[in-house]
Coordinates of C-alpha atoms in Angstrom, one line a residue:
M1 CA -22.0 8.5 3.9
T2 CA -24.6 7.4 1.4
A3 CA -25.6 10.8 0.5
F4 CA -21.8 11.8 0.1
R5 CA -21.4 8.6 -2.0
S6 CA -24.0 9.8 -4.5
L7 CA -22.8 13.1 -4.6
I8 CA -19.3 11.9 -5.3
E9 CA -20.4 9.1 -7.8
A10 CA -22.4 11.7 -9.9
A11 CA -19.7 14.3 -9.8
F12 CA -17.1 12.0 -10.9
E13 CA -18.8 11.5 -14.3
D14 CA -19.8 15.2 -14.4
R15 CA -17.1 17.1 -13.4
S16 CA -18.8 20.6 -13.6
M17 CA -20.4 19.6 -10.5
L18 CA -17.1 20.5 -8.6
K19 CA -18.4 24.0 -8.4
D20 CA -21.5 22.7 -6.0
K21 CA -20.9 23.5 -2.6
N22 CA -22.2 20.5 -1.1
V23 CA -20.2 18.3 -3.7
Q24 CA -17.1 20.0 -2.3
E25 CA -18.2 19.5 1.1
A26 CA -18.9 15.9 0.9
I27 CA -15.4 15.1 -0.9
M28 CA -13.8 16.7 2.0
A29 CA -15.7 14.9 4.6
V30 CA -14.7 11.8 2.9
I31 CA -11.0 12.8 3.0
E32 CA -11.3 13.7 6.7
Q33 CA -12.7 10.3 7.4
L34 CA -9.8 8.9 5.3
D35 CA -7.0 10.7 7.5
Q36 CA -8.9 9.6 10.7
G37 CA -9.1 5.9 9.6
R38 CA -12.7 5.8 9.4
L39 CA -12.8 5.0 5.8
R40 CA -10.5 3.1 3.8
V41 CA -9.8 2.6 0.2
A42 CA -10.0 -1.1 0.5
E43 CA -10.6 -3.3 3.5
Q44 CA -10.6 -7.3 4.1
I45 CA -13.7 -9.2 4.4
S46 CA -14.3 -11.3 7.0
T47 CA -17.2 -14.2 6.2
P48 CA -16.3 -17.2 8.3
K49 CA -19.4 -18.9 7.1
N50 CA -18.5 -18.3 3.5
P51 CA -14.9 -19.3 2.6
E52 CA -15.1 -18.2 -0.9
T53 CA -15.1 -14.5 0.3
D54 CA -13.6 -14.8 3.6
G55 CA -10.3 -12.8 3.8
K56 CA -10.9 -11.4 0.4
W57 CA -10.2 -7.6 -0.3
Q58 CA -13.1 -5.1 -1.3
V59 CA -12.4 -1.9 -3.0
N60 CA -14.2 1.0 -2.0
D61 CA -14.0 2.8 -5.5
W62 CA -16.1 5.5 -4.5
V63 CA -13.6 6.7 -1.9
K64 CA -11.0 6.4 -4.3
K65 CA -13.1 8.8 -6.6
A66 CA -13.1 11.2 -3.7
V67 CA -9.3 11.2 -3.5
I68 CA -9.2 11.8 -7.2
L69 CA -11.8 14.5 -7.1
Y70 CA -9.6 16.1 -4.1
F71 CA -7.2 17.5 -6.3
P72 CA -8.9 19.8 -8.8
I73 CA -11.0 21.7 -5.8
A74 CA -7.9 21.7 -3.1
K75 CA -6.2 25.1 -3.6
M76 CA -2.2 25.7 -3.7
E77 CA -1.1 27.0 -0.5
T78 CA 2.5 27.6 0.9
I79 CA 3.4 25.2 3.9
E80 CA 6.5 26.3 5.9
V81 CA 8.1 23.7 8.3
G82 CA 10.7 25.5 10.3
P83 CA 13.4 26.5 7.6
F84 CA 11.5 24.2 4.9
E85 CA 9.1 25.2 2.5
F86 CA 6.7 23.2 0.7
H87 CA 4.0 24.7 -2.0
D88 CA 1.0 22.2 -2.7
K89 CA -2.5 21.2 -2.4
I90 CA -2.4 18.9 0.3
P91 CA -1.3 19.7 3.8
L92 CA 0.6 17.4 5.9
K93 CA -0.6 15.3 8.7
K94 CA -0.7 16.7 12.4
N95 CA -1.2 15.6 16.0
F96 CA 1.4 12.5 15.8
A97 CA 1.6 12.5 19.8
Q98 CA -2.2 12.3 20.4
Q99 CA -2.0 9.6 17.6
G100 CA 0.7 7.4 19.3
V101 CA 2.9 7.4 16.3
R102 CA 6.6 8.1 15.9
V103 CA 7.7 10.1 13.0
V104 CA 11.5 10.9 12.8
P105 CA 12.6 14.2 11.4
Q106 CA 12.6 14.1 7.4
A107 CA 9.4 11.9 7.6
L108 CA 6.2 13.2 5.8
A109 CA 2.8 11.8 5.7
R110 CA 0.1 13.8 3.5
Y111 CA -3.3 14.6 5.0
G112 CA -5.8 12.0 4.0
S113 CA -3.7 8.9 4.9
F114 CA -4.1 7.0 8.1
L115 CA -1.5 5.9 10.6
E116 CA -2.5 3.7 13.4
E117 CA -1.2 3.8 16.9
G118 CA 2.4 2.3 17.2
V119 CA 3.3 3.1 13.6
I120 CA 7.0 4.2 13.2
L121 CA 7.9 6.5 10.4
M122 CA 12.0 6.7 9.6
P123 CA 12.5 9.6 7.1
S124 CA 10.1 8.2 4.7
Y125 CA 7.0 9.3 3.0
V126 CA 3.2 8.3 3.0
N127 CA 0.9 9.6 0.3
I128 CA -3.0 10.2 0.6
G129 CA -5.4 7.2 0.8
A130 CA -2.7 5.2 2.4
Y131 CA -3.3 3.0 5.5
V132 CA -0.5 2.0 7.7
G133 CA -1.7 -0.8 10.5
S134 CA -0.1 -0.8 13.9
G135 CA 3.5 -1.9 14.8
S136 CA 4.6 -1.4 11.2
M137 CA 7.6 0.6 10.2
V138 CA 8.4 2.4 7.2
D139 CA 12.1 2.3 7.1
T140 CA 14.5 5.1 5.8
W141 CA 13.5 6.4 2.2
A142 CA 10.7 3.7 1.9
T143 CA 7.6 5.5 0.2
V144 CA 3.7 4.4 0.4
G145 CA 2.1 5.3 -2.4
S146 CA -1.5 6.6 -2.7
C147 CA -4.2 4.4 -1.5
A148 CA -1.6 1.4 -0.6
Q149 CA -2.9 -0.7 2.5
I150 CA -0.1 -1.6 4.7
G151 CA -1.1 -4.1 7.4
Q152 CA -0.1 -4.8 11.2
N153 CA 3.4 -5.4 12.3
V154 CA 5.0 -5.0 8.6
H155 CA 8.4 -4.0 7.9
L156 CA 9.3 -2.1 5.0
S157 CA 12.9 -2.0 4.9
G158 CA 15.2 1.1 3.6
G159 CA 14.5 2.3 0.1
V160 CA 11.5 -0.1 -0.6
G161 CA 8.8 1.5 -3.1
I162 CA 5.3 0.5 -2.6
G163 CA 3.6 2.0 -5.6
G164 CA 0.0 4.0 -5.6
V165 CA -3.0 3.2 -7.4
L166 CA -5.6 5.7 -8.1
E167 CA -6.9 5.0 -11.4
P168 CA -9.0 3.2 -12.7
P169 CA -11.2 3.5 -9.4
Q170 CA -11.8 0.3 -9.5
A171 CA -8.5 -1.3 -9.5
A172 CA -7.2 -2.9 -6.4
P173 CA -4.3 -1.0 -4.5
T174 CA -1.1 -2.6 -3.5
I175 CA -1.8 -4.6 -0.4
I176 CA 1.0 -5.6 1.9
E177 CA -0.9 -8.0 4.7
D178 CA 0.0 -8.3 8.3
N179 CA 3.5 -9.4 9.6
A180 CA 5.0 -9.4 6.0
F181 CA 8.6 -8.3 5.7
I182 CA 9.6 -6.3 2.7
G183 CA 13.4 -6.3 2.0
S184 CA 15.7 -3.4 1.2
R185 CA 15.2 -1.7 -2.0
C186 CA 11.9 -3.9 -3.0
I187 CA 9.4 -2.5 -5.6
V188 CA 5.9 -3.6 -5.1
V189 CA 3.7 -1.6 -7.4
E190 CA 0.3 -2.0 -9.5
G191 CA -1.8 -3.5 -7.1
V192 CA 0.4 -6.3 -6.2
H193 CA -1.2 -8.3 -3.3
I194 CA 1.4 -9.5 -0.9
E195 CA -0.4 -11.9 1.8
R196 CA 0.2 -12.2 5.1
E197 CA 3.9 -13.3 6.7
A198 CA 5.3 -13.3 3.3
V199 CA 9.3 -12.4 3.4
L200 CA 10.5 -10.5 0.2
G201 CA 14.4 -10.6 0.0
A202 CA 16.3 -7.7 -1.2
N203 CA 15.7 -6.0 -4.5
V204 CA 12.8 -7.9 -5.4
V205 CA 10.3 -6.1 -7.9
L206 CA 6.9 -7.0 -8.4
T207 CA 4.3 -5.7 -11.2
Q208 CA 1.2 -7.3 -12.4
T209 CA 3.1 -8.9 -15.3
T210 CA 6.1 -10.3 -13.1
R211 CA 6.2 -13.8 -13.1
I212 CA 6.3 -15.2 -9.5
I213 CA 7.6 -18.8 -9.7
D214 CA 7.2 -21.4 -6.8
V215 CA 10.3 -23.6 -7.4
T216 CA 9.8 -25.6 -4.4
G217 CA 8.2 -28.4 -5.9
P218 CA 8.8 -31.0 -8.6
E219 CA 7.5 -28.6 -11.1
P220 CA 7.4 -24.8 -11.3
V221 CA 3.9 -23.1 -10.1
T222 CA 3.7 -19.4 -11.5
Y223 CA 1.6 -16.7 -9.8
R224 CA 1.2 -13.1 -11.1
G225 CA 0.2 -9.9 -9.2
R226 CA 0.0 -11.9 -5.7
V227 CA 2.5 -13.4 -3.2
P228 CA 0.9 -16.5 -1.5
A229 CA 0.9 -16.1 2.7
R230 CA 4.3 -16.9 4.5
S231 CA 6.5 -17.2 1.0
V232 CA 10.0 -16.6 0.9
V233 CA 10.8 -14.6 -2.2
I234 CA 14.3 -13.8 -3.7
P235 CA 14.6 -12.0 -7.2
G236 CA 15.4 -14.3 -10.1
S237 CA 15.3 -14.3 -14.2
Y238 CA 14.1 -16.6 -16.8
T239 CA 15.4 -17.1 -20.6
K240 CA 13.3 -15.3 -23.0
S241 CA 13.6 -15.4 -26.7
F242 CA 13.5 -12.3 -29.0
P243 CA 14.2 -11.5 -32.4
A244 CA 17.9 -10.5 -31.7
G245 CA 18.4 -13.6 -29.3
D246 CA 17.9 -15.3 -25.9
Y247 CA 18.0 -12.9 -23.1
Q248 CA 17.2 -13.1 -19.2
V249 CA 14.4 -11.5 -18.0
P250 CA 13.8 -10.4 -14.2
C251 CA 11.1 -12.7 -12.2
A252 CA 10.6 -13.5 -8.7
L253 CA 11.4 -16.8 -7.1
I254 CA 9.3 -18.8 -4.0
I255 CA 12.1 -20.7 -2.6
G256 CA 10.3 -21.6 0.7
Q257 CA 7.8 -21.0 3.4
R258 CA 8.1 -19.6 6.8
K259 CA 6.7 -21.7 9.5
A260 CA 3.4 -20.9 10.9
S261 CA 4.3 -22.6 14.1
T262 CA 7.1 -20.4 15.2
D263 CA 6.9 -17.0 16.7
K264 CA 6.8 -14.2 13.9
K265 CA 9.9 -12.2 14.7
T266 CA 12.0 -15.5 15.0
S267 CA 10.4 -17.3 12.0
L268 CA 11.4 -14.0 9.7
N269 CA 15.1 -14.4 11.0
S270 CA 15.3 -18.3 10.5
A271 CA 13.6 -18.0 7.0
L272 CA 16.2 -15.5 6.1
R273 CA 19.3 -17.6 7.6
E274 CA 18.0 -20.7 6.0
Y275 CA 17.5 -19.5 2.7
N276 CA 20.4 -17.0 2.7
V277 CA 18.2 -14.6 1.7
A278 CA 19.7 -10.7 1.7
V279 CA 17.7 -8.1 3.2

């Protein structure tokens, strides 16, 4: 991959190099590796001896550059699937049975995304560069944007929108860590990071500027761009002054924690019941 990386880095700065056959082959090879799960746009670092970096996410920006460069070299083609016709540059994934992935009719996953064994796709969409871990469900009309990283045993409920992040290449993708539950019609975009076992109630909207306010203590604690592990989150609002007057602005409220000692599925149900969170 070292040689491929050098070519891709150079071509990203000088797009005239995209005419070079070696550059094109390097880009195609990286997309194939993404499709097979051998490369990832971002990966979690394990350094038990260094708590400062252990569990942090590292962005492989050169891989994102390969995804961006894939579009100008790919050719438009007509894709026929039974009575359906598509016209696009990127083919659809294939061989789901061999991969151990359940794909319900109307679900679409683009080539260059990776679905680990045990993933279930209800009628939904997974874009190029995305990674979905084993045991996760992408529920009906949910979307997983380009380069988004979805952990293991995650439930993306109906209508959830996980945003894609392609540019700038060094920007972190949207990340949903293991065992998280994302409630119906939630929107998580702009590289927001949902840490493990967090629960988002229905209709929570998170961008990099959204205030995520922990209201469980005597004083509010505000986060941006990150939901801490095991948090239970619901939609909220706060008052903001404008020239025309005071108005309510959307935010997200952390109202409690999932219990780490409880089985994850039981913990999820208990969290939703205890805090009356809609899903």
